[in-house]
CSV table of C-alpha atoms in Angstrom, one decimal:
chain,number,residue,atom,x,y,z
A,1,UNK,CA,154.3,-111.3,-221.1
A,2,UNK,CA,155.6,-110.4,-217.8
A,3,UNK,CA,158.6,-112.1,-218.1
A,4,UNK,CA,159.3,-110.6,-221.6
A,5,UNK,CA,158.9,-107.1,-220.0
A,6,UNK,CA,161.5,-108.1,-217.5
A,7,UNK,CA,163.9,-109.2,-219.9
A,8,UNK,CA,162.8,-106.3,-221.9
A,9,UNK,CA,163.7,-104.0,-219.0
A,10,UNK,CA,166.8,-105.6,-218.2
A,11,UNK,CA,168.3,-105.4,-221.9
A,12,UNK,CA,167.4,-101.4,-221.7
A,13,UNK,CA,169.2,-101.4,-218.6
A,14,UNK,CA,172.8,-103.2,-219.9
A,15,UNK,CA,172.6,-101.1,-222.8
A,16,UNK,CA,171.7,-97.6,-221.0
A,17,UNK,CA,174.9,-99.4,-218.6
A,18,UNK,CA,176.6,-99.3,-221.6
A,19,UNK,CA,176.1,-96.3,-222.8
A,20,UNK,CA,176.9,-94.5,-219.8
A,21,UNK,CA,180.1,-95.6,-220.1
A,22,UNK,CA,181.0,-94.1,-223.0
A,23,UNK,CA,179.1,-90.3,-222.0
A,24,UNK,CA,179.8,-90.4,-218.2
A,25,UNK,CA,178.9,-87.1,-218.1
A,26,UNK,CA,175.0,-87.1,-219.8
A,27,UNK,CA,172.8,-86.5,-217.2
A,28,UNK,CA,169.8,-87.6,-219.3
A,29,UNK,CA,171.1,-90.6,-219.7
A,30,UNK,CA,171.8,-91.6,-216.0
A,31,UNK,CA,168.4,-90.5,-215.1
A,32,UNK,CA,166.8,-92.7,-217.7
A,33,UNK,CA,169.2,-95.8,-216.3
A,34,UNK,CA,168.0,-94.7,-212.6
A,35,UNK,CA,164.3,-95.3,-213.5
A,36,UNK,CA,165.1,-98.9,-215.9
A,37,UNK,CA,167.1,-99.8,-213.2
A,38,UNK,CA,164.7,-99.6,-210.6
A,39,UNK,CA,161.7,-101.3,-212.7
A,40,UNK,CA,164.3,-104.2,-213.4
A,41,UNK,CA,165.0,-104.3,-209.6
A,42,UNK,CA,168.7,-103.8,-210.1
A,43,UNK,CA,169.3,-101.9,-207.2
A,44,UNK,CA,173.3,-101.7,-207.9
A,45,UNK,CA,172.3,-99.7,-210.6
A,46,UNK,CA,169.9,-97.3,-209.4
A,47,UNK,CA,172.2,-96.5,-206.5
A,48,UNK,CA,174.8,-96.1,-208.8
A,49,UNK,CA,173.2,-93.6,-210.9
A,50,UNK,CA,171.4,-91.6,-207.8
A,51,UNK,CA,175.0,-91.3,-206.3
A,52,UNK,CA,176.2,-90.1,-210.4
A,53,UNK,CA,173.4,-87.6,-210.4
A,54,UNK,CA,174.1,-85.8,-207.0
A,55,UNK,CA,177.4,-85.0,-208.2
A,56,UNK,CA,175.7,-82.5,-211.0
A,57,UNK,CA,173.2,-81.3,-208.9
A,58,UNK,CA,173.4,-79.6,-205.0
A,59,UNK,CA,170.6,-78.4,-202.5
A,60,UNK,CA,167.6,-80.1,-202.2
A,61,UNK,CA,167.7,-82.5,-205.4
A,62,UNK,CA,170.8,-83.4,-204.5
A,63,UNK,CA,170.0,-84.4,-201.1
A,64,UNK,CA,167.2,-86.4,-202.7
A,65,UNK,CA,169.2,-88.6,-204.7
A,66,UNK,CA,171.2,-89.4,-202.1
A,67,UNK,CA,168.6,-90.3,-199.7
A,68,UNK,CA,167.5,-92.8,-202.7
A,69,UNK,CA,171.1,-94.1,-202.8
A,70,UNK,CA,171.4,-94.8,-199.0
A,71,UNK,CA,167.6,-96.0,-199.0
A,72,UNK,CA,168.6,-98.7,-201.4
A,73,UNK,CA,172.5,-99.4,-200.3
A,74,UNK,CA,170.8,-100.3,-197.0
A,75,UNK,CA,167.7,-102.1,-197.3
A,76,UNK,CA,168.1,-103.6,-200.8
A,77,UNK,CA,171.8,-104.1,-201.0
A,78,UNK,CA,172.8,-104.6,-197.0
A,79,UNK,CA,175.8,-102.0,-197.8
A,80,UNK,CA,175.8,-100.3,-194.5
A,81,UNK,CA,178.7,-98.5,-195.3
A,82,UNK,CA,177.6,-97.0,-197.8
A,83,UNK,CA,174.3,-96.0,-197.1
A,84,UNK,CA,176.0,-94.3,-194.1
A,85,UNK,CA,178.2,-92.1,-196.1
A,86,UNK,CA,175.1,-91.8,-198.4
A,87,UNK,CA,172.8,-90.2,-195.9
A,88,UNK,CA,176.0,-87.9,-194.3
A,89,UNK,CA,175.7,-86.8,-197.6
A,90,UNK,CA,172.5,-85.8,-198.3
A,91,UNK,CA,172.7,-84.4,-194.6
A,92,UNK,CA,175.3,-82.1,-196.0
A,93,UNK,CA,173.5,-80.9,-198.7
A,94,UNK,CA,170.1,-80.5,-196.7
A,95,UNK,CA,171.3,-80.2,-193.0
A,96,UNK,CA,167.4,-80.2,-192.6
A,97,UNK,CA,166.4,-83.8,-193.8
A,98,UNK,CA,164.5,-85.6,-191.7
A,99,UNK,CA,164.6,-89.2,-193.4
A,100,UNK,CA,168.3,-89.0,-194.0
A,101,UNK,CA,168.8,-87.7,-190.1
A,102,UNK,CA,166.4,-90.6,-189.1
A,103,UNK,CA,168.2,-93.5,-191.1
A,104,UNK,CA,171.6,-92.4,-190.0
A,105,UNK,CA,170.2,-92.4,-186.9
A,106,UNK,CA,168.9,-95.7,-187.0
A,107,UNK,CA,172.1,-97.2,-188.2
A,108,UNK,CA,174.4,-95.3,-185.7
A,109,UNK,CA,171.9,-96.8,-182.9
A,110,UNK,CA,172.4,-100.7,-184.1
A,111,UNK,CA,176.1,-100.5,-183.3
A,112,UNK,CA,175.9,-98.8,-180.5
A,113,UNK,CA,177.9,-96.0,-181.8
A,114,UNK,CA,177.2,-93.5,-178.8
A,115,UNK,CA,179.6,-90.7,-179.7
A,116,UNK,CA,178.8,-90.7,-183.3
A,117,UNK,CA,175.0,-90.5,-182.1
A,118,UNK,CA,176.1,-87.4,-179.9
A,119,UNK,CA,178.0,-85.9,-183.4
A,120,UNK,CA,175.0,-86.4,-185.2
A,121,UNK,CA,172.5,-84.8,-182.8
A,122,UNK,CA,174.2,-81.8,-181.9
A,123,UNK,CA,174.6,-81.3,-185.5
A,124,UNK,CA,171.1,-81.5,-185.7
A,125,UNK,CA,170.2,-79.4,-183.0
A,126,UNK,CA,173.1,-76.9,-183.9
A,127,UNK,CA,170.6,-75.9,-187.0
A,128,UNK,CA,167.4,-74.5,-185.1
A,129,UNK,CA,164.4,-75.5,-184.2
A,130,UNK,CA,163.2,-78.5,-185.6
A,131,UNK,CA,160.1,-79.7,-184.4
A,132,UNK,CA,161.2,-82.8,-182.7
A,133,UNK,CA,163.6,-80.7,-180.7
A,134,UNK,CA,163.1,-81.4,-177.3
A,135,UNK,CA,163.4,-85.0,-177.8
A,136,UNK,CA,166.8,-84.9,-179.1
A,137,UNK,CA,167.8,-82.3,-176.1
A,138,UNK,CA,166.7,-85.2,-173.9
A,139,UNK,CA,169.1,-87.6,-176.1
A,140,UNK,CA,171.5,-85.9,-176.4
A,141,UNK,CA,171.8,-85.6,-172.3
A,142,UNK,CA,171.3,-89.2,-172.2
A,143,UNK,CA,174.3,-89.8,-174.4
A,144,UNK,CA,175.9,-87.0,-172.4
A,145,UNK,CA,175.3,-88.6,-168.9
A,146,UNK,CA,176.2,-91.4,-170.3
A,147,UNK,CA,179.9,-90.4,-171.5
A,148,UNK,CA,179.8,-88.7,-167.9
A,149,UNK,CA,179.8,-85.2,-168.8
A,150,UNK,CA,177.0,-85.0,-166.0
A,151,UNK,CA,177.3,-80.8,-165.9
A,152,UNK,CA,177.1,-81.2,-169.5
A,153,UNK,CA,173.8,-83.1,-169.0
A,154,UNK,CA,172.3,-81.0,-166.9
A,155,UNK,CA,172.5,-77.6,-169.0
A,156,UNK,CA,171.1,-79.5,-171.7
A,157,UNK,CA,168.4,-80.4,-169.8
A,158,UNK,CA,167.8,-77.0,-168.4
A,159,UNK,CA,167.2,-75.9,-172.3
A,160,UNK,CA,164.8,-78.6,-172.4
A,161,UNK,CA,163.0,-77.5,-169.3
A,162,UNK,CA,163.0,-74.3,-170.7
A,163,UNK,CA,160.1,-75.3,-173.1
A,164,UNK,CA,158.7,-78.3,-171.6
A,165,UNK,CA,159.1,-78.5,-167.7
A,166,UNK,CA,157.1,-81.2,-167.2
A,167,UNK,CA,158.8,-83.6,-170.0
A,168,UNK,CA,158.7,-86.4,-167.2
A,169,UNK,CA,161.6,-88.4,-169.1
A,170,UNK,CA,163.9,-85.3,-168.4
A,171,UNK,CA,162.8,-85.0,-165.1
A,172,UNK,CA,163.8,-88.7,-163.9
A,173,UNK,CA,167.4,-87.9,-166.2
A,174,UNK,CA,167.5,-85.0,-164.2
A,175,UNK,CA,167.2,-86.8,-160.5
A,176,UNK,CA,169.3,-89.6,-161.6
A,177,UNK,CA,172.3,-86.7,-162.5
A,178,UNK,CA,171.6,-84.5,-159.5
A,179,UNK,CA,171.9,-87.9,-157.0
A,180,UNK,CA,175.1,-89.0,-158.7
A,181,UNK,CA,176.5,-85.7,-158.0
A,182,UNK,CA,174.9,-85.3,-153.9
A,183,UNK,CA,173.0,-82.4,-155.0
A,184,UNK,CA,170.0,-84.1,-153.0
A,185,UNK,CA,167.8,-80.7,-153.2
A,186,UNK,CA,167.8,-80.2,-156.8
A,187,UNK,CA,167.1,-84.7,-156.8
A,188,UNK,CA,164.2,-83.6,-154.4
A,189,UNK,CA,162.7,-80.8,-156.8
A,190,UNK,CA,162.8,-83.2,-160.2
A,191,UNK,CA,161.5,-85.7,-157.9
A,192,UNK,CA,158.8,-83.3,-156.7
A,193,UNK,CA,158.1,-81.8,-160.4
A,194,UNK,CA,157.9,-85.6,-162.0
A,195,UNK,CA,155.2,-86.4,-159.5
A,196,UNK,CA,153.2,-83.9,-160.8
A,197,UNK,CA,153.7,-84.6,-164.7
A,198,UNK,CA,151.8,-86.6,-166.5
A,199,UNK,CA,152.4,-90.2,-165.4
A,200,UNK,CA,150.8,-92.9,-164.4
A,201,UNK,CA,150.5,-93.2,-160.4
A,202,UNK,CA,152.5,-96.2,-159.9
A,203,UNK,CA,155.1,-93.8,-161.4
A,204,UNK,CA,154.6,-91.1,-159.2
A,205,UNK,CA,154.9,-93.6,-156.4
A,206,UNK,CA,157.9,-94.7,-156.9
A,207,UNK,CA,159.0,-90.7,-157.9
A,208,UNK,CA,156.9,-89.9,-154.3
A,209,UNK,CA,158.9,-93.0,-152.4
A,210,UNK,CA,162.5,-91.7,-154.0
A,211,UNK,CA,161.8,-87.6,-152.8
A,212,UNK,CA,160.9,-89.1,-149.2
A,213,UNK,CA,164.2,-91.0,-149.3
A,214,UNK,CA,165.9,-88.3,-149.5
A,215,UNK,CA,164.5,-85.9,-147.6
A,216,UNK,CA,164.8,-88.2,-144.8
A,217,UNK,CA,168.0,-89.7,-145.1
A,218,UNK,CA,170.2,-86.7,-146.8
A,219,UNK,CA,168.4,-83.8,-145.5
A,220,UNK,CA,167.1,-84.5,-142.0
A,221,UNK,CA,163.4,-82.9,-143.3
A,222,UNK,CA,161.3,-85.4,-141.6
A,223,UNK,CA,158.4,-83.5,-142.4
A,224,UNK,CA,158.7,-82.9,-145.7
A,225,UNK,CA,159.5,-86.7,-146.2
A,226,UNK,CA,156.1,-87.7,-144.5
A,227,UNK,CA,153.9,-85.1,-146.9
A,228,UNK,CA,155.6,-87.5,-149.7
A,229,UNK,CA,154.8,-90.5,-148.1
A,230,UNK,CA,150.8,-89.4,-147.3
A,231,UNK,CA,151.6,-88.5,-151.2
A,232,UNK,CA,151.5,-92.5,-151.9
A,233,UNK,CA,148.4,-93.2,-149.7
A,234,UNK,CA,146.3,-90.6,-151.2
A,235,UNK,CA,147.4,-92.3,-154.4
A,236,UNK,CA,145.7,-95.5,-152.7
A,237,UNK,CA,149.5,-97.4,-153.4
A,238,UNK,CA,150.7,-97.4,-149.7
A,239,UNK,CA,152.2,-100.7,-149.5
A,240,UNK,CA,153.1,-102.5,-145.9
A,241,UNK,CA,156.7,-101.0,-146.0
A,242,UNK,CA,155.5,-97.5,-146.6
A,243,UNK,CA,152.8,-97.6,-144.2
A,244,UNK,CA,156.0,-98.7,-141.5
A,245,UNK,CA,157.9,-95.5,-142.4
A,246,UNK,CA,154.7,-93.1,-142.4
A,247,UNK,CA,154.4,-95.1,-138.8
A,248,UNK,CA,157.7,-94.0,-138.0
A,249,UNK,CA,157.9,-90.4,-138.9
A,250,UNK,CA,155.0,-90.1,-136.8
A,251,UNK,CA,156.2,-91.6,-133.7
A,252,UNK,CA,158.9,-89.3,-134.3
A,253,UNK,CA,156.8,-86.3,-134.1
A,254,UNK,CA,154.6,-87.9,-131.4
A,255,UNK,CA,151.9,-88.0,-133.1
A,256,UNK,CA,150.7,-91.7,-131.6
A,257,UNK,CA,147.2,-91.6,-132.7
A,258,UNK,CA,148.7,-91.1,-136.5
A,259,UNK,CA,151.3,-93.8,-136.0
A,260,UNK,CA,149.3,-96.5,-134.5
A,261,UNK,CA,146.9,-96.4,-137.3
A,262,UNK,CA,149.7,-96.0,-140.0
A,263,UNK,CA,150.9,-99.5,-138.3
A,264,UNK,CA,147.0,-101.1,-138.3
A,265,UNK,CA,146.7,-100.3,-141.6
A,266,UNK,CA,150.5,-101.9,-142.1
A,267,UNK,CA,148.4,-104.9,-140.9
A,268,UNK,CA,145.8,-105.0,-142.9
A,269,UNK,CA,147.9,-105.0,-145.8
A,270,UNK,CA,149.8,-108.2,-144.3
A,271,UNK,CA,148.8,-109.2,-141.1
A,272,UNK,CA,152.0,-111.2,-140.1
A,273,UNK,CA,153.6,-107.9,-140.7
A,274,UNK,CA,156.3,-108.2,-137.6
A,275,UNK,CA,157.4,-104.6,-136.6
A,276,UNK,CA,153.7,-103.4,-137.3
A,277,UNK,CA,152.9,-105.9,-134.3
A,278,UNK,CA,156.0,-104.8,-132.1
A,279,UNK,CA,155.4,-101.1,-132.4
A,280,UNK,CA,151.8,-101.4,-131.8
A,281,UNK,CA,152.7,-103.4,-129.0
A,282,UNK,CA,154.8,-101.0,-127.6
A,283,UNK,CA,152.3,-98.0,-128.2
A,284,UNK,CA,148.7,-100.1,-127.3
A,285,UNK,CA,147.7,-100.8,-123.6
A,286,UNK,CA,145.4,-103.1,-122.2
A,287,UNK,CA,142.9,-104.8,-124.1
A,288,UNK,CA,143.9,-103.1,-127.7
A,289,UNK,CA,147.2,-104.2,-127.1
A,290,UNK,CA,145.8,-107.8,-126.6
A,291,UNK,CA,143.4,-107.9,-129.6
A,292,UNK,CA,146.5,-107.2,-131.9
A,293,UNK,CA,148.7,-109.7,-130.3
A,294,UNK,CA,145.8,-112.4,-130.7
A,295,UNK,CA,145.1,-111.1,-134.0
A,296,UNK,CA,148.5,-111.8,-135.1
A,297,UNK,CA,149.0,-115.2,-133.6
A,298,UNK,CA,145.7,-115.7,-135.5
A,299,UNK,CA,147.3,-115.1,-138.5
A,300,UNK,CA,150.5,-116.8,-138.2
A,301,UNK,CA,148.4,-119.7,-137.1
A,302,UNK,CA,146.9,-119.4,-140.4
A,303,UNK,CA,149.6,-119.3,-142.8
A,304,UNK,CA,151.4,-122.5,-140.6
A,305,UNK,CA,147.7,-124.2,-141.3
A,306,UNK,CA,149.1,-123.3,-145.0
A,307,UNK,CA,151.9,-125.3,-144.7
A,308,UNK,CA,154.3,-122.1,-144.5
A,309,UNK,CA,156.2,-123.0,-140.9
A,310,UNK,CA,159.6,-121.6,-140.9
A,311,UNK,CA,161.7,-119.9,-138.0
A,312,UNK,CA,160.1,-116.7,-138.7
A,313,UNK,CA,156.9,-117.7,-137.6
A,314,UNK,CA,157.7,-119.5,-134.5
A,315,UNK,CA,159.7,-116.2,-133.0
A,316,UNK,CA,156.6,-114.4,-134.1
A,317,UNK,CA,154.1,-116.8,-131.9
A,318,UNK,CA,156.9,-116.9,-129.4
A,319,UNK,CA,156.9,-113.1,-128.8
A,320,UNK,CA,153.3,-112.9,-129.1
A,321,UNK,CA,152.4,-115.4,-126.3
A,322,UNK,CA,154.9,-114.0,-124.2
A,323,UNK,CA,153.3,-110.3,-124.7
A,324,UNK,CA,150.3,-111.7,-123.9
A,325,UNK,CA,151.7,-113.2,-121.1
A,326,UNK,CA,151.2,-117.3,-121.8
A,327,UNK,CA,154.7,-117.7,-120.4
A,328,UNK,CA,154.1,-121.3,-120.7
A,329,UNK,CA,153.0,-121.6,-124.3
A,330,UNK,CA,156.2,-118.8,-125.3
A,331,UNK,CA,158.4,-120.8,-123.3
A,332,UNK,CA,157.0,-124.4,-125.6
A,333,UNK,CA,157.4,-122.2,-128.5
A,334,UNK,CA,160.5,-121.5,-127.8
A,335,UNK,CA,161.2,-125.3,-127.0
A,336,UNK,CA,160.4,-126.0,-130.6
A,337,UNK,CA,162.4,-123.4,-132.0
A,338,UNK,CA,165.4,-124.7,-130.5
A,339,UNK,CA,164.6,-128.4,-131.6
């Protein structure tokens, strides 16, 4: 019986194809092969007579017609083409379609078509308002940076910022655009803000790390880039290499107290840690000083007990013994190193 319907359907639909022919212009008649054709699964057809009807029709019906025409043309037929040109249309009879805006979108995406993505999006943004608004701003200055229009990028973002400051995808576009352009204080302040957004901490860790850089390196604030490094420790994320540059800064300030327990706690984190030992070496007197050194040939002695011998190790028990004064054993150490 199924299969009777089917052939049933079909013979509705060569005759209503038929027909058609002959009255090009009946309406009723296309609409009535638009739904046979669809129940027969001949999708030709039904895109055929959705693209037929939008030409008598405008506004909203017409822009759903041709969202059924590009629907089918792309995932029943394949016919990228012209699904395309299906969906531009019904965008230009609804600019405000969001499934026609969507598929277009989708299909400028697969082949990387950046610029027509940018077309597309401003166009969409160019009519007001639409709720998912501030993700296309922060698209449309992704495509932007990434045709290089980097001022061009940036006031887009500033209208994003406008309504959400915090929009922590904006905010790392933003740095990234400010640093390719030297502005290092306006990379410091998106830096500063995406901390603060909501992100996971290993995220603001890495936003905390990239302010201090910065801060240090571009604008001689040694300060400011040791409040973003004690940002990362109260984050509990203070690796051995930040725990060096938190030890640095605050040698620099002479702060020694500070800086010898930034280095211990470099230590903890890896106790073969080599300029940890040196500087504390260097700032530690007397029996301290000897309870690292130990500590550390401890430790190398360890990881050699592991099977991990390499050159690395033996400088480090070389310069240990000899800080500890065992002349002898640095100078055998030493021996080996040569060997």
């Amino acid at each position: 019986c199924i299969r009777d319907s089917t052939r049933d359907v079909a013979r509705v639909c060569l005759l209503l194809s038929n027909a058609v022919d002959k009255r090009p212009d009946d309406l009723a008649l296309w609409e009535t092969l638009r739904v046979a054709a669809r129940q027969a699964g001949q999708w030709a057809l039904v895109a055929q007579a959705c693209e037929r009807l939008a030409l008598f029709v405008d506004g909203t019906l017409e822009a759903d017609l041709l969202e059924e025409a590009g629907a089918v043309r792309l995932d029943c037929l394949q016919q990228h083409q012209q699904a395309e040109d299906a969906f531009r249309g019904a965008l230009e009879a609804d600019p405000t379609r969001q499934v026609a805006f969507r598929r277009l979108h989708d299909l400028l995406a697969a082949r990387e078509d950046a610029a027509g993505l940018e077309e597309l999006v401003s166009a969409r943004l160019a009519i007001g308002g639409p709720k998912d608004r501030p993700e296309l701003l922060y698209e449309r200055a992704r495509l932007l940076r990434g045709f290089s229009d980097r001022p061009g990028a940036l006031e887009v973002l500033d209208e994003l910022f406008a309504t959400e400051p915090e929009h922590s995808g904006a905010l790392a576009l933003a740095a990234e655009v400010h640093v390719s352009l030297e502005q290092w204080e306006q990379a410091v302040d998106c830096l500063r803000r995406l901390s603060q957004s909501g992100i996971p901490d290993e995220q603001r860790r890495v936003a905390h790390l990239g302010a201090a850089d910065f801060l240090e390196s571009r604008l001689d604030a040694k300060g400011e880039a040791l409040a973003e490094l004690r940002a990362v420790e109260a984050l509990g994320l203070a690796d051995p290499a930040t725990w060096l540059r938190i030890g640095a800064l605050e040698e620099g300030f002479d702060h020694t107290g500070a800086a010898i327990d930034a280095y211990r706690r470099a230590l903890e984190a890896d106790p073969i840690e080599a300029t940890a030992v040196e500087r504390l070496a260097t700032l530690m007197e007397g029996e301290d000083r000897d309870l690292v050194l130990r500590d550390y040939e401890r430790a190398i002695w360890t990881k050699i007990d592991e099977g991990a011998l390499d050159a690395t190790l033996l400088e480090g028990l070389r310069r240990a013994a000899h800080g500890r004064g065992h002349l002898e054993r640095a100078s055998a150490v030493a021996a080996v190193e040569a060997a």
